[in-house]
PDB file of C-alpha atoms in Angstrom:
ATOM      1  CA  UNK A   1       2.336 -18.152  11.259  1.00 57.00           C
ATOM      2  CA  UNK A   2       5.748 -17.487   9.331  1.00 67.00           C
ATOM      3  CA  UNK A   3       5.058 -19.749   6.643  1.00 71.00           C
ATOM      4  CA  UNK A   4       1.655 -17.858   5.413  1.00 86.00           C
ATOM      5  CA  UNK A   5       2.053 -15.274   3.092  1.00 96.00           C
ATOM      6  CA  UNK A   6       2.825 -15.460  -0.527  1.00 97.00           C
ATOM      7  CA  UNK A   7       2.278 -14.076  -3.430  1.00 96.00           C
ATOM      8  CA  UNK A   8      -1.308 -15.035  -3.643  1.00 94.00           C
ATOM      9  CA  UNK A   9      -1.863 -13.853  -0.318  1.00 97.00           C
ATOM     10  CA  UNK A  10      -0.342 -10.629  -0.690  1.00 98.00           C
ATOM     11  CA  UNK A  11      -2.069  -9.935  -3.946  1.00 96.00           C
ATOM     12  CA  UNK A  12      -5.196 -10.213  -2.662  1.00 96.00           C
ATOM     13  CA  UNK A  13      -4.686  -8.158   0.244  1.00 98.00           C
ATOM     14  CA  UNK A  14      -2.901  -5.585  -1.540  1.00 98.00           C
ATOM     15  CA  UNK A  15      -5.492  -5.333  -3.657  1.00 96.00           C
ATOM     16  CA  UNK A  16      -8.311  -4.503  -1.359  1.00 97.00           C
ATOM     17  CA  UNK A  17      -5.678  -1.724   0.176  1.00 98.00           C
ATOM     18  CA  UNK A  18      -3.312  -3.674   2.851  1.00 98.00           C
ATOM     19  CA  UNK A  19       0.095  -5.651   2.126  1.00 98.00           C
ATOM     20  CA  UNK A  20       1.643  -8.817   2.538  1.00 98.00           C
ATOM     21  CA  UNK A  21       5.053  -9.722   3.801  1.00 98.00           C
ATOM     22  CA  UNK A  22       7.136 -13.162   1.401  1.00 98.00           C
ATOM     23  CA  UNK A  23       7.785 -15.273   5.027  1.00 97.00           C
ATOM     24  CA  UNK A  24      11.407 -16.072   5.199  1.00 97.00           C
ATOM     25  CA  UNK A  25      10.999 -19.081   5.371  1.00 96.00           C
ATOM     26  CA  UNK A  26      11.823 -19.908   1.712  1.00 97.00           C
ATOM     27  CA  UNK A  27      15.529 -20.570  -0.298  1.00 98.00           C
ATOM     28  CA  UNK A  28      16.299 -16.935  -1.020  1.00 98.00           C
ATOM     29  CA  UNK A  29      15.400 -17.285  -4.867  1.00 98.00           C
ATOM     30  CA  UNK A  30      12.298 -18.746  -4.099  1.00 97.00           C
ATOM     31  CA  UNK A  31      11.465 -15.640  -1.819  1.00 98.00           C
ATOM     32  CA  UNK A  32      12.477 -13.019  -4.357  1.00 98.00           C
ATOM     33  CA  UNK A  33      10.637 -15.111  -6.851  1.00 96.00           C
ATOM     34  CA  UNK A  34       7.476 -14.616  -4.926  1.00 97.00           C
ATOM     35  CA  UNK A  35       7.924 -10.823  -4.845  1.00 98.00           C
ATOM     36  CA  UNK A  36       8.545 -10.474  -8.293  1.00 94.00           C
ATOM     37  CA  UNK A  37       4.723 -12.207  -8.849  1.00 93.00           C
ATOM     38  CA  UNK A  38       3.242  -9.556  -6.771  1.00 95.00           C
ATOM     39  CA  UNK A  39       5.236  -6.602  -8.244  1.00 93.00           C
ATOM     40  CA  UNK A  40       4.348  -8.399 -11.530  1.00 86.00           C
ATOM     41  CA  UNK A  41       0.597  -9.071 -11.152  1.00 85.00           C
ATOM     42  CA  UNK A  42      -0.472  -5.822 -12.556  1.00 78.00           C
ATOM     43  CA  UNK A  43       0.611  -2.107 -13.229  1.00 72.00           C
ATOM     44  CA  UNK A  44      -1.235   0.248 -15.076  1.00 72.00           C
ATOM     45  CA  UNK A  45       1.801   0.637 -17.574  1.00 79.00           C
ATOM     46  CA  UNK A  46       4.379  -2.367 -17.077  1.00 86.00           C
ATOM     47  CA  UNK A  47       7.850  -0.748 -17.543  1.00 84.00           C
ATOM     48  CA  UNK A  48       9.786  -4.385 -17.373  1.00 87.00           C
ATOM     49  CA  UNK A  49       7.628  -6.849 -18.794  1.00 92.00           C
ATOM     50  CA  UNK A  50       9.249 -10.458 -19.127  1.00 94.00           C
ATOM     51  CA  UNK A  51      10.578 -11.155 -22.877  1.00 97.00           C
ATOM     52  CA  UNK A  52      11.768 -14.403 -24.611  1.00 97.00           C
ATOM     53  CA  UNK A  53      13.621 -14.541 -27.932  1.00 97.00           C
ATOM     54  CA  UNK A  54      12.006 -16.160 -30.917  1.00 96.00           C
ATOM     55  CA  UNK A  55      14.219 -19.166 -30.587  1.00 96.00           C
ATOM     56  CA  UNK A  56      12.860 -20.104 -27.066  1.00 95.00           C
ATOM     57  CA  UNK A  57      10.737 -23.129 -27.601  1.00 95.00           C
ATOM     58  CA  UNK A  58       7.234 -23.215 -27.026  1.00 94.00           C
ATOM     59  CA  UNK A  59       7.789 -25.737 -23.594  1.00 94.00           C
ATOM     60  CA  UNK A  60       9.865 -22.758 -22.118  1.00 95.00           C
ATOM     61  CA  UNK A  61       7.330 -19.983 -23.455  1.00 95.00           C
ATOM     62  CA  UNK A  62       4.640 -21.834 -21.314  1.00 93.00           C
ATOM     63  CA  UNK A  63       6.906 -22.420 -18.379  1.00 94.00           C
ATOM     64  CA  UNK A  64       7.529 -19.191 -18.203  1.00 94.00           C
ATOM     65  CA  UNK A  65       3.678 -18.190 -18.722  1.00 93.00           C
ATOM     66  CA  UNK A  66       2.362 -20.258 -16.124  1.00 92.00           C
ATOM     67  CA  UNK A  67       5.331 -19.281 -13.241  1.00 89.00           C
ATOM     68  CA  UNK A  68       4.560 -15.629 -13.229  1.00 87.00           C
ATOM     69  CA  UNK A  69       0.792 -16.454 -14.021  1.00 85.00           C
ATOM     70  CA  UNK A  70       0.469 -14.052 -17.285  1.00 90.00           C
ATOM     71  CA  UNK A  71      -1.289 -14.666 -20.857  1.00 91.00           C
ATOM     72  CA  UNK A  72       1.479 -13.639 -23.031  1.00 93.00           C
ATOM     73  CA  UNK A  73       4.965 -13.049 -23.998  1.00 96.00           C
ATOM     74  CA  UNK A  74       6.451  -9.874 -26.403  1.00 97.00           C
ATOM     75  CA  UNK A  75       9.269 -11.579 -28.317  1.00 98.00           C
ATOM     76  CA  UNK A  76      12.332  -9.711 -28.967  1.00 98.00           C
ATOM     77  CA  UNK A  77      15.790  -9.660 -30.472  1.00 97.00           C
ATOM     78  CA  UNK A  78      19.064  -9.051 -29.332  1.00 96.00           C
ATOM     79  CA  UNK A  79      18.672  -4.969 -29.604  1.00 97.00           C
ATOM     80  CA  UNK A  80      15.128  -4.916 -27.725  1.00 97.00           C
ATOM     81  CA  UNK A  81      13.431  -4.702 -30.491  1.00 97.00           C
ATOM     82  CA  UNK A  82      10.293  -6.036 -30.589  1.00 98.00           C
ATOM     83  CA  UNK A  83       9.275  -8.900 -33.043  1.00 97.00           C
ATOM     84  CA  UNK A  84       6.561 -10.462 -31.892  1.00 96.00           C
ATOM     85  CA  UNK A  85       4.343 -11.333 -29.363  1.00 97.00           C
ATOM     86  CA  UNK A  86       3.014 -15.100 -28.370  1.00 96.00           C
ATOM     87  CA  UNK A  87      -0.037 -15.903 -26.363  1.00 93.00           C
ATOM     88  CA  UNK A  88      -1.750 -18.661 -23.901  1.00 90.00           C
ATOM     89  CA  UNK A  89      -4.339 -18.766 -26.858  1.00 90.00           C
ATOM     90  CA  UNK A  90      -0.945 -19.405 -29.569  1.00 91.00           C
ATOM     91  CA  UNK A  91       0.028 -22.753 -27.707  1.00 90.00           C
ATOM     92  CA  UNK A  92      -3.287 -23.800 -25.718  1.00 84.00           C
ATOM     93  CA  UNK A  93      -4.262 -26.431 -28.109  1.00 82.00           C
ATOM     94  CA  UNK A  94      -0.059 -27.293 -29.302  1.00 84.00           C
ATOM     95  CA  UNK A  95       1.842 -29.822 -27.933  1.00 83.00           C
ATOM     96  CA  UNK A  96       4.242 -28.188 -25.790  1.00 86.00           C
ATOM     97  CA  UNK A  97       7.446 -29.667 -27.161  1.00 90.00           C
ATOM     98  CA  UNK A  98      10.664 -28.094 -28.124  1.00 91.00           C
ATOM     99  CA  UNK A  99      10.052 -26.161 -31.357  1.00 93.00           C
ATOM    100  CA  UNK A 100      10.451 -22.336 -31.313  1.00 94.00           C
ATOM    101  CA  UNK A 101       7.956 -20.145 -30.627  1.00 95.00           C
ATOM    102  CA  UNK A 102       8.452 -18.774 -33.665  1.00 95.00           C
ATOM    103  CA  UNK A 103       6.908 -20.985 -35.389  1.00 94.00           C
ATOM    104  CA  UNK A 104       3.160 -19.849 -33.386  1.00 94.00           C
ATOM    105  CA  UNK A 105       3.969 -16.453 -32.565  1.00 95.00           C
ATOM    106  CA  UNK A 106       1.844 -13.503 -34.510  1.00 93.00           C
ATOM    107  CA  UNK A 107       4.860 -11.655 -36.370  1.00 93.00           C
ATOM    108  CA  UNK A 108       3.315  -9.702 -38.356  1.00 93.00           C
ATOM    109  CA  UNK A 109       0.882  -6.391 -37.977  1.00 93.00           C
ATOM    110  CA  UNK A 110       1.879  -6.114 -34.065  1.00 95.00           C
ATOM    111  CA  UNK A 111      -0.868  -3.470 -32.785  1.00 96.00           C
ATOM    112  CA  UNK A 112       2.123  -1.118 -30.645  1.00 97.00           C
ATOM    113  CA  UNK A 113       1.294   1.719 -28.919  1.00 96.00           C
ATOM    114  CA  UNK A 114       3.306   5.208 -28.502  1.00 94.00           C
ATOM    115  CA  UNK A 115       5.738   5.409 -24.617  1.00 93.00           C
ATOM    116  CA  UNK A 116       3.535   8.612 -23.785  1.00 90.00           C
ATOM    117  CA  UNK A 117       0.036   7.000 -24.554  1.00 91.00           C
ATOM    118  CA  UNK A 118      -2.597   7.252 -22.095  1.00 87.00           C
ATOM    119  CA  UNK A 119      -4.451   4.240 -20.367  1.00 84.00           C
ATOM    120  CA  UNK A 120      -7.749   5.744 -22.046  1.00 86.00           C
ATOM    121  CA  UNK A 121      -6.670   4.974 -25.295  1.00 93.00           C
ATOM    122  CA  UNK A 122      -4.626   2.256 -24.499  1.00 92.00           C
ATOM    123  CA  UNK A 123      -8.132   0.375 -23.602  1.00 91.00           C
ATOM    124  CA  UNK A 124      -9.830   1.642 -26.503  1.00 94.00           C
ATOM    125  CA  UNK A 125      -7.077   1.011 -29.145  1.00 96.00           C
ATOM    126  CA  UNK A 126      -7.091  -3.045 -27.510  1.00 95.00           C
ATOM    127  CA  UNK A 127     -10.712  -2.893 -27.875  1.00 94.00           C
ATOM    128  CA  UNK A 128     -10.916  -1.596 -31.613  1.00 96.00           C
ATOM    129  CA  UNK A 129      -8.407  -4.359 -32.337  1.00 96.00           C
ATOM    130  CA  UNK A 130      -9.783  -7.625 -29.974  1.00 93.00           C
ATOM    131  CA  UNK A 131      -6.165  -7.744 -28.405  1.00 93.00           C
ATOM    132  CA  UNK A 132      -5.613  -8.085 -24.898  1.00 92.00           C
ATOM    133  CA  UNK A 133      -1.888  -6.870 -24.792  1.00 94.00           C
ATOM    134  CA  UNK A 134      -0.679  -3.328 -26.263  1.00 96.00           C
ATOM    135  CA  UNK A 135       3.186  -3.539 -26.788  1.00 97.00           C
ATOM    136  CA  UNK A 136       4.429  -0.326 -25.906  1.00 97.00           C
ATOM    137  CA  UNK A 137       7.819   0.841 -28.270  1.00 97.00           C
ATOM    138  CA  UNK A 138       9.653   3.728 -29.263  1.00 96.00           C
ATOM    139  CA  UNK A 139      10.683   5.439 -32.582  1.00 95.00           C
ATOM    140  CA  UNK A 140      13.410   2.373 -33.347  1.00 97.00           C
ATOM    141  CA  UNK A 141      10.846  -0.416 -32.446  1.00 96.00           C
ATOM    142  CA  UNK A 142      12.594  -1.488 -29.262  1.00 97.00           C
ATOM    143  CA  UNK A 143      10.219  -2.319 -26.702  1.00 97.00           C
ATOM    144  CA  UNK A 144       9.770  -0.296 -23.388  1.00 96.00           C
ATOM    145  CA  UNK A 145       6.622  -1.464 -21.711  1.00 94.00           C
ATOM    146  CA  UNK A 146       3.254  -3.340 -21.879  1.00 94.00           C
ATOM    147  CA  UNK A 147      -0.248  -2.890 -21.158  1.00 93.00           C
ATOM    148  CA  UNK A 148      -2.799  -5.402 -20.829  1.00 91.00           C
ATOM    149  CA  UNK A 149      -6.794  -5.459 -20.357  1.00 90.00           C
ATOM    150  CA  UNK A 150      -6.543  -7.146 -17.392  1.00 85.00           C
ATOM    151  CA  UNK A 151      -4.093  -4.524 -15.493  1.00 83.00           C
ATOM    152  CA  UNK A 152      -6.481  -1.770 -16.626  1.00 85.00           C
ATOM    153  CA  UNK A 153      -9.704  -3.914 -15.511  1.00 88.00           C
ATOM    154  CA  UNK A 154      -8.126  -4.541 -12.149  1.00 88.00           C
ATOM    155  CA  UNK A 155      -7.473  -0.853 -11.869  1.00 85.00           C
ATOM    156  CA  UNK A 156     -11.354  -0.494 -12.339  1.00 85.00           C
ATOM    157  CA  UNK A 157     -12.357  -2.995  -9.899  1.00 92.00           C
ATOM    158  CA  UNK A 158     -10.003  -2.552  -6.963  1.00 94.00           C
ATOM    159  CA  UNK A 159      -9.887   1.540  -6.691  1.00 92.00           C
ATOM    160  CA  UNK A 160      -8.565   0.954  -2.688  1.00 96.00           C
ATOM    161  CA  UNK A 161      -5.447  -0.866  -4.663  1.00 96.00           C
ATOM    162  CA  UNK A 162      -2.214  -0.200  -2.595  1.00 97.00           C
ATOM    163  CA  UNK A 163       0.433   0.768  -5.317  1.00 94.00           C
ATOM    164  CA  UNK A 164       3.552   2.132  -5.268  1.00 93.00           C
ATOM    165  CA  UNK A 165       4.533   4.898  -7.765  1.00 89.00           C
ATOM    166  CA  UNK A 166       4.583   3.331 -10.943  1.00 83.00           C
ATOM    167  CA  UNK A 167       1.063   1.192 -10.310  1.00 85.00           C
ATOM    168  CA  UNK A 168       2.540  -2.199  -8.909  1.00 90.00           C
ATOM    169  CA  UNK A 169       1.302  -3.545  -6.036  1.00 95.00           C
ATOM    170  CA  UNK A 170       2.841  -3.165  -2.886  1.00 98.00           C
ATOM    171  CA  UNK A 171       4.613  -6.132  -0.883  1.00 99.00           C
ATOM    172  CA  UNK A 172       7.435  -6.380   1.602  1.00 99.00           C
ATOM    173  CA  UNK A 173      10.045  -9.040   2.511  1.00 99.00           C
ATOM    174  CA  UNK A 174      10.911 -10.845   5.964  1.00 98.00           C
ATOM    175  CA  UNK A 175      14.866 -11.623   6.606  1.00 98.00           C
ATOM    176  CA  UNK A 176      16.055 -13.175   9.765  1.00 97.00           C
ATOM    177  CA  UNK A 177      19.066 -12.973  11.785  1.00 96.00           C
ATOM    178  CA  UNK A 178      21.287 -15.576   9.675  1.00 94.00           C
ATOM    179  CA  UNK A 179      24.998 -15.350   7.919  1.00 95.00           C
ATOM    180  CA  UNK A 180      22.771 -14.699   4.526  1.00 97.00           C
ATOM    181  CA  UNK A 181      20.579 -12.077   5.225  1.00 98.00           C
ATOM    182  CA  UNK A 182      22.598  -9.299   3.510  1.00 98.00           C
ATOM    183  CA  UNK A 183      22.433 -11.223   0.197  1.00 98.00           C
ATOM    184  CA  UNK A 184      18.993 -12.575   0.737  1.00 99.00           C
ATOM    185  CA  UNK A 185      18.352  -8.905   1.234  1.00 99.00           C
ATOM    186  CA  UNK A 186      19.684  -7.742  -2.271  1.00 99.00           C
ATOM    187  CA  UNK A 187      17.800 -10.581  -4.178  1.00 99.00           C
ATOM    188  CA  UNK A 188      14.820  -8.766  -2.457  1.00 99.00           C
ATOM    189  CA  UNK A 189      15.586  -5.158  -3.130  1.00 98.00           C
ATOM    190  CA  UNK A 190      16.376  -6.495  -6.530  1.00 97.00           C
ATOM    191  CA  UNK A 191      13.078  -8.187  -6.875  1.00 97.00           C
ATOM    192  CA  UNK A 192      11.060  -4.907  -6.162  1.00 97.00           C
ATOM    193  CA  UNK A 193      10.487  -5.217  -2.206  1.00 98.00           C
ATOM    194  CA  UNK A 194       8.626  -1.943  -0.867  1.00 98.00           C
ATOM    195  CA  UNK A 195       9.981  -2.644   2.376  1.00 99.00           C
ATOM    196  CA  UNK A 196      11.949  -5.404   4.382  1.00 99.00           C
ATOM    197  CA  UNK A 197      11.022  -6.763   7.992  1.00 98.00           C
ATOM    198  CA  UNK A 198      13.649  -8.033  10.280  1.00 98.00           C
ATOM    199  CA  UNK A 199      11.446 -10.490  11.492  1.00 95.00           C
ATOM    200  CA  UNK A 200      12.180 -12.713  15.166  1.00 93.00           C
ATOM    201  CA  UNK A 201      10.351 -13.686  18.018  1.00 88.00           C
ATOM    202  CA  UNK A 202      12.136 -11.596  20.458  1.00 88.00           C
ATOM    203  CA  UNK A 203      13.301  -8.792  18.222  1.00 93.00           C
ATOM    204  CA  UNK A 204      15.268  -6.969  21.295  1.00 94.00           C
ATOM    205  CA  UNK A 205      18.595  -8.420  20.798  1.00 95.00           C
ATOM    206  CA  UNK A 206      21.964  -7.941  19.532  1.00 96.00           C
ATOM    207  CA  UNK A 207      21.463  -9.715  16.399  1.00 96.00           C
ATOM    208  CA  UNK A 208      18.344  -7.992  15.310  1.00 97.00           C
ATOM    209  CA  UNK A 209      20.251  -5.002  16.259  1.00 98.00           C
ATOM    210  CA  UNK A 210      23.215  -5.140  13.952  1.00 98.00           C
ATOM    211  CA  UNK A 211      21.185  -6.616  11.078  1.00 98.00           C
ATOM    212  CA  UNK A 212      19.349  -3.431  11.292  1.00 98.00           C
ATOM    213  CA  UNK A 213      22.073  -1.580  10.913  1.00 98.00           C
ATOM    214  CA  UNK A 214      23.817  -3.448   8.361  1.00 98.00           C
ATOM    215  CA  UNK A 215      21.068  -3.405   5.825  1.00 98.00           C
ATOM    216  CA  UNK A 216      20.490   0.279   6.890  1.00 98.00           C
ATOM    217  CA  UNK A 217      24.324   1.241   5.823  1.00 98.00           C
ATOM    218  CA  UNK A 218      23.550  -0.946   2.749  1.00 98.00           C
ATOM    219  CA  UNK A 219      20.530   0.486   1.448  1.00 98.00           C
ATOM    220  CA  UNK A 220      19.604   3.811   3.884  1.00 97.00           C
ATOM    221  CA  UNK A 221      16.358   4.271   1.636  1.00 97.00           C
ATOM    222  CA  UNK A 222      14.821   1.112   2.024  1.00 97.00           C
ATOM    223  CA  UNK A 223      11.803   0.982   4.242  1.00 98.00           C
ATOM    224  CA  UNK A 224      12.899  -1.040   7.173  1.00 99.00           C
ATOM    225  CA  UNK A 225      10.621  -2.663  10.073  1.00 99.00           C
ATOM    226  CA  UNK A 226      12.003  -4.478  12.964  1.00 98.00           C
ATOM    227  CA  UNK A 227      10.579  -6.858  15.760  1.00 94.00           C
ATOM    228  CA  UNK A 228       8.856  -8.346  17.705  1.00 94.00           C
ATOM    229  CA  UNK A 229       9.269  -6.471  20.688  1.00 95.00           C
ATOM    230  CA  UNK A 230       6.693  -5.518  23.467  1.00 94.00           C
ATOM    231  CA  UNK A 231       8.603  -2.530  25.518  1.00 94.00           C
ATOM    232  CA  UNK A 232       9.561   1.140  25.105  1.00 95.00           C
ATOM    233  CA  UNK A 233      12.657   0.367  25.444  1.00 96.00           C
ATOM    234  CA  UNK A 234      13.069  -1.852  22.816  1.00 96.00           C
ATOM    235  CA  UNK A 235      11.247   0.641  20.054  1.00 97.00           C
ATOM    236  CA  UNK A 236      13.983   3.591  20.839  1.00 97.00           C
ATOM    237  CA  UNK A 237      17.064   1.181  20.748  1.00 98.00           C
ATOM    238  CA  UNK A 238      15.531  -0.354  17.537  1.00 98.00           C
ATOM    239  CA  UNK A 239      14.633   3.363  16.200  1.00 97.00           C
ATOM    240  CA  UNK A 240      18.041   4.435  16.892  1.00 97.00           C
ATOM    241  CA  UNK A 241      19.309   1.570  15.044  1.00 97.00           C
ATOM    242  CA  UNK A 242      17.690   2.617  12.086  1.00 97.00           C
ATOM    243  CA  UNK A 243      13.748   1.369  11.965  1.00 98.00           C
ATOM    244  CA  UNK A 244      11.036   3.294  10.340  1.00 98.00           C
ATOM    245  CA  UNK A 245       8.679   1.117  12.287  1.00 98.00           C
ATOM    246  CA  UNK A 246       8.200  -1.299  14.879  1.00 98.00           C
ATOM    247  CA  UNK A 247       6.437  -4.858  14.965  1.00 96.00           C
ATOM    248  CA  UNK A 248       4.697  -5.181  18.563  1.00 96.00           C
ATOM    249  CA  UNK A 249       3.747  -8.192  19.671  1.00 93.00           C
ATOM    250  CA  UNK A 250       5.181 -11.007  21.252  1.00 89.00           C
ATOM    251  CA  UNK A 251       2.863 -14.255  21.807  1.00 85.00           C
ATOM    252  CA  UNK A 252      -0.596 -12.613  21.249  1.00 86.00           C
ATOM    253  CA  UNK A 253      -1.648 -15.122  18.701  1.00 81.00           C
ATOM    254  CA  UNK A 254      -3.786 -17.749  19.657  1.00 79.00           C
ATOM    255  CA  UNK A 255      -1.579 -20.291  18.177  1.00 81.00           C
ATOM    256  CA  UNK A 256       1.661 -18.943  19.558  1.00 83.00           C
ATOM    257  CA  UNK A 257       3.740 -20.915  21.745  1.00 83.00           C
ATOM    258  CA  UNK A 258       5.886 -17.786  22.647  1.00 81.00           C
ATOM    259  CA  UNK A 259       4.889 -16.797  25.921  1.00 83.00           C
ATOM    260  CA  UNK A 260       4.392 -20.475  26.934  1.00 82.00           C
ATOM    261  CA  UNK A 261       7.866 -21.364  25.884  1.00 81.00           C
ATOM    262  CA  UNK A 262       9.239 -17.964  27.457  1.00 75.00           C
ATOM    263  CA  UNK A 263       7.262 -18.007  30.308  1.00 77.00           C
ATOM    264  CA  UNK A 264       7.054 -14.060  29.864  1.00 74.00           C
ATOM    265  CA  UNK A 265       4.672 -12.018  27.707  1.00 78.00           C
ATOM    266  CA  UNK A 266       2.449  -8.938  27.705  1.00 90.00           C
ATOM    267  CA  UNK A 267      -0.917  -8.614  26.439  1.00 91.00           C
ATOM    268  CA  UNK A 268      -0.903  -6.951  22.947  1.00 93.00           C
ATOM    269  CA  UNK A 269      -3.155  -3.876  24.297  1.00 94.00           C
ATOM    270  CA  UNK A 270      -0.496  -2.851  26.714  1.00 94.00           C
ATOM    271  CA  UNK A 271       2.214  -3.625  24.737  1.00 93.00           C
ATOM    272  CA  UNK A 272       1.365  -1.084  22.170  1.00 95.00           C
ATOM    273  CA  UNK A 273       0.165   1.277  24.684  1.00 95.00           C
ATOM    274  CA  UNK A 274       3.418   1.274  25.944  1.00 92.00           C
ATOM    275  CA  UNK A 275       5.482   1.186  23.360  1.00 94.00           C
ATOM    276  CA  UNK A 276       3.890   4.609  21.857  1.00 90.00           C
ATOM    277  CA  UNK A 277       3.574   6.033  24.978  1.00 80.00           C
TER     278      UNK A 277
END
């Protein structure tokens, strides 16, 4: 049960209006990497899209491509400026080898669009030209965002969409109770996490407790959800910690060993009765 979501998961349910939490379960760059794919995975206006420099071979370019599962690449110098732009469609039939991308990327009459443009004419302007990806630059060239067909289709299809303010999907972050938590907890805030989850079994304990409120001195913004617990109790010592919300439930899944290994439980109907009584 702690090894199940993902960034595929998490899309999917974020998309239809509910969010996923990365399981912990994962080296800490391979968690943050997973939240970066869901923050990633479409926004109406992309305000950080991944670049590569013209020198990057073509190999890397579809590495890098087929990790955070996009079509294309803006290519850009030193200054930001943009120079280019290389797609799945550039390299699908080249043998991925070590030459530069510059030798397949389109370089000359980049379609751009204007920082203030509207989604409307976004769509229309990549329609007029058959392009699926509208650079977006300022007055000195240097690139600032992207839009694609693809972010504005899904946009269409999945109106329920849970987004956070700037159109990305929404996904949070499980940490433990481990020496690492605090940095595994800035590769996630780092990464774009909505929210983190101090996630245990029996989350009414001492070391749930001050990792609470150590990543709650860290970062008092963050959206921060603690458990599992199953008792009043527990949800006003954890709230006084420093939760926003509560996990309840300990042991109510029908795979969970929890109550059998504890010998204790409380059925997850009474539990949350309780605990917002």
């Amino acid at each position: 049960m702690d090894t199940v979501t993902e960034s595929g998961l998490a899309i999917a349910m974020a998309r239809v209006g509910g969010v996923g939490v990365i399981h912990k379960n994962l080296t800490i760059e391979e968690q943050a990497s997973e939240v970066e794919k869901v923050k990633r995975n479409e926004s109406g206006f992309i305000t950080d899209p991944i670049t590569i420099q013209k020198d990057l071979s073509i190999k890397e370019a579809n590495d890098i491509m087929s990790n955070y599962r996009i079509s294309g690449l803006p290519i850009v110098d030193d200054e930001n400026k943009l120079v280019g732009i290389v797609t799945n469609r550039d390299i699908k039939y080249r043998q991925l080898n070590e030459d530069p991308v510059s030798s397949v990327m389109t370089f000359e009459n980049i379609i751009t669009g204007q920082p203030n443009i509207q989604l409307d004419e976004a769509k229309q302007i990549m329609i007029d030209n058959r392009i699926e990806k509208l650079p977006i630059v300022d007055s000195e060239n240097k690139l600032v965002g992207l839009i694609t067909t693809k972010d504005i289709d899904n946009k269409l299809e999945y109106p329920n969409a849970c987004k956070d303010e700037l159109g990305r999907l929404r996904v949070g972050a499980a940490v433990g109770v481990a020496p690492e938590t605090l940095e595994r907890v800035d590769a996630l805030v780092k990464a774009g996490a909505d929210f983190i989850v101090v996630d245990s079994a029996h989350g009414h304990s001492d070391g749930i407790l001050k990792t609470v409120k150590e990543i709650r001195t860290k970062y008092p913004k963050i959206n921060l959800i603690a458990g599992n617990i199953v008792t009043p109790e527990a949800a006003k010592t954890l709230k006084e910690a420093g939760v926003d919300a509560v996990k309840v439930g300990i042991g109510p899944g029908s795979i969970c060993t929890t109550r059998v290994v504890a010998g204790v439980g409380v059925p997850q109907i009474t539990a949350i009765n309780e605990v917002v009584a």
